[in-house]
XYZ file of C-alpha atoms in Angstrom:
149
model
C 41.383 -15.476 -30.888
C 38.646 -13.813 -32.989
C 36.483 -16.919 -32.587
C 36.914 -16.781 -28.803
C 35.928 -13.115 -28.819
C 32.779 -13.874 -30.883
C 31.804 -16.675 -28.495
C 32.284 -14.348 -25.545
C 30.085 -11.686 -27.193
C 27.474 -14.314 -28.016
C 27.405 -15.525 -24.413
C 27.051 -11.945 -23.146
C 24.208 -11.250 -25.595
C 22.469 -14.477 -24.573
C 22.838 -13.545 -20.900
C 21.279 -10.124 -21.558
C 18.354 -11.698 -23.433
C 17.791 -14.227 -20.650
C 18.000 -11.486 -18.006
C 15.483 -9.420 -20.007
C 13.073 -12.332 -20.306
C 13.528 -13.128 -16.627
C 12.838 -9.558 -15.525
C 9.824 -9.380 -17.879
C 8.466 -12.616 -16.381
C 8.981 -11.276 -12.846
C 7.195 -8.020 -13.676
C 4.293 -9.867 -15.311
C 4.006 -12.128 -12.276
C 4.009 -9.143 -9.890
C 1.507 -7.220 -12.024
C -0.920 -10.134 -12.120
C -0.637 -10.824 -8.383
C -1.442 -7.266 -7.291
C -4.494 -7.144 -5.052
C -5.370 -3.676 -6.379
C -6.397 -2.926 -9.964
C -3.374 -2.355 -12.195
C -3.376 -0.749 -15.627
C -0.825 -0.084 -18.347
C -1.878 2.926 -20.411
C -0.743 4.429 -23.699
C 1.549 7.280 -22.674
C -0.293 9.987 -24.620
C -3.919 8.920 -25.124
C -4.255 7.089 -21.762
C -6.032 4.230 -23.507
C -5.735 0.949 -21.647
C -3.091 -1.420 -23.051
C -3.253 -4.092 -20.345
C -4.957 -4.793 -17.005
C -4.519 -7.290 -14.223
C -7.192 -9.627 -12.862
C -8.002 -7.279 -9.956
C -8.947 -4.577 -12.482
C -11.242 -7.031 -14.227
C -12.946 -7.810 -10.915
C -13.306 -4.222 -9.633
C -14.281 -2.705 -12.972
C -16.668 -5.556 -13.791
C -15.379 -6.395 -17.248
C -12.968 -8.811 -18.849
C -9.555 -7.815 -20.153
C -10.605 -7.756 -23.814
C -13.462 -5.332 -23.189
C -11.226 -3.022 -21.120
C -8.392 -2.832 -23.656
C -8.455 0.415 -25.721
C -10.956 2.145 -23.398
C -9.861 5.500 -22.047
C -8.860 5.312 -18.391
C -10.056 8.903 -17.941
C -13.591 7.815 -18.881
C -14.087 6.374 -15.377
C -12.962 9.525 -13.609
C -15.586 12.092 -12.662
C -15.475 15.062 -15.023
C -14.420 17.698 -12.496
C -11.340 15.644 -11.555
C -10.145 14.587 -15.015
C -7.944 17.648 -15.500
C -6.008 17.084 -12.261
C -5.514 13.394 -13.063
C -4.400 14.190 -16.594
C -1.947 16.734 -15.156
C -0.522 14.040 -12.847
C -0.124 11.758 -15.887
C 1.733 14.492 -17.778
C 4.066 15.183 -14.847
C 4.804 11.474 -14.417
C 5.440 11.146 -18.143
C 7.593 14.225 -18.538
C 9.781 13.850 -15.486
C 9.593 10.126 -14.791
C 8.411 11.279 -11.393
C 5.938 8.933 -9.675
C 2.703 10.624 -8.620
C -0.136 9.707 -6.310
C -3.553 11.265 -6.774
C -7.054 10.674 -5.434
C -10.059 10.836 -7.740
C -13.676 9.747 -7.633
C -14.272 7.007 -10.175
C -17.298 5.206 -11.574
C -15.930 1.767 -12.447
C -19.274 0.345 -13.445
C -21.737 -2.002 -11.799
C -23.440 1.097 -10.331
C -20.580 1.767 -7.943
C -18.596 4.862 -7.105
C -15.177 4.654 -5.466
C -12.525 7.053 -4.302
C -9.454 5.713 -6.022
C -5.926 6.538 -4.950
C -3.951 6.203 -8.157
C -0.208 5.549 -8.022
C 1.161 6.662 -11.386
C 4.570 6.072 -12.916
C 6.157 5.672 -16.331
C 7.609 2.381 -17.498
C 9.853 1.687 -20.445
C 8.986 -1.681 -21.973
C 11.589 -3.933 -23.567
C 10.100 -3.021 -26.940
C 11.116 0.583 -26.297
C 7.499 1.726 -25.845
C 6.723 3.950 -22.870
C 3.548 3.242 -20.919
C 1.918 4.763 -17.874
C 1.459 2.262 -15.043
C -1.496 3.038 -12.791
C -2.341 1.088 -9.649
C -5.674 2.083 -8.130
C -6.360 1.502 -4.457
C -9.974 1.876 -3.290
C -9.777 4.288 -0.334
C -13.506 5.030 -0.115
C -13.871 3.574 3.383
C -10.783 5.425 4.595
C -12.270 8.684 3.281
C -15.638 7.920 4.926
C -13.869 7.283 8.252
C -11.907 10.537 7.878
C -15.176 12.401 7.265
C -16.821 10.803 10.306
C -13.866 11.733 12.523
C -13.868 15.292 11.199
C -17.499 15.723 12.346
C -16.453 15.318 15.974
């Protein structure tokens, strides 16, 4: 009977591990397939832990050169405080936030990024801030043109 119970526990543990690996693989696949730049940031320093291929393309650098850079370094100085506040709120309350900020991603460009921010708990137990940045510069320009009329 005890042996049967141990086998049952072992099967349940194996199922949980497989489910964890499966969900991790699904998340990784989704993260990499995003059309918009995606970042995983350290939850307190906001240093970049991981990026997707869209971030590499938009920010003009490869993954290795982006890792450990501060995400806030791309945000224009006058908007850093409001973005950092959104990060703190997302971190403290696990409440997703969406914020617009002017960013200088490199390559001489300037974009208005709409950042979707939320906290994630990794399987390792580490908390990270997930940021997905959508370039809404053209939308903003169209809004400004309409407002002139």
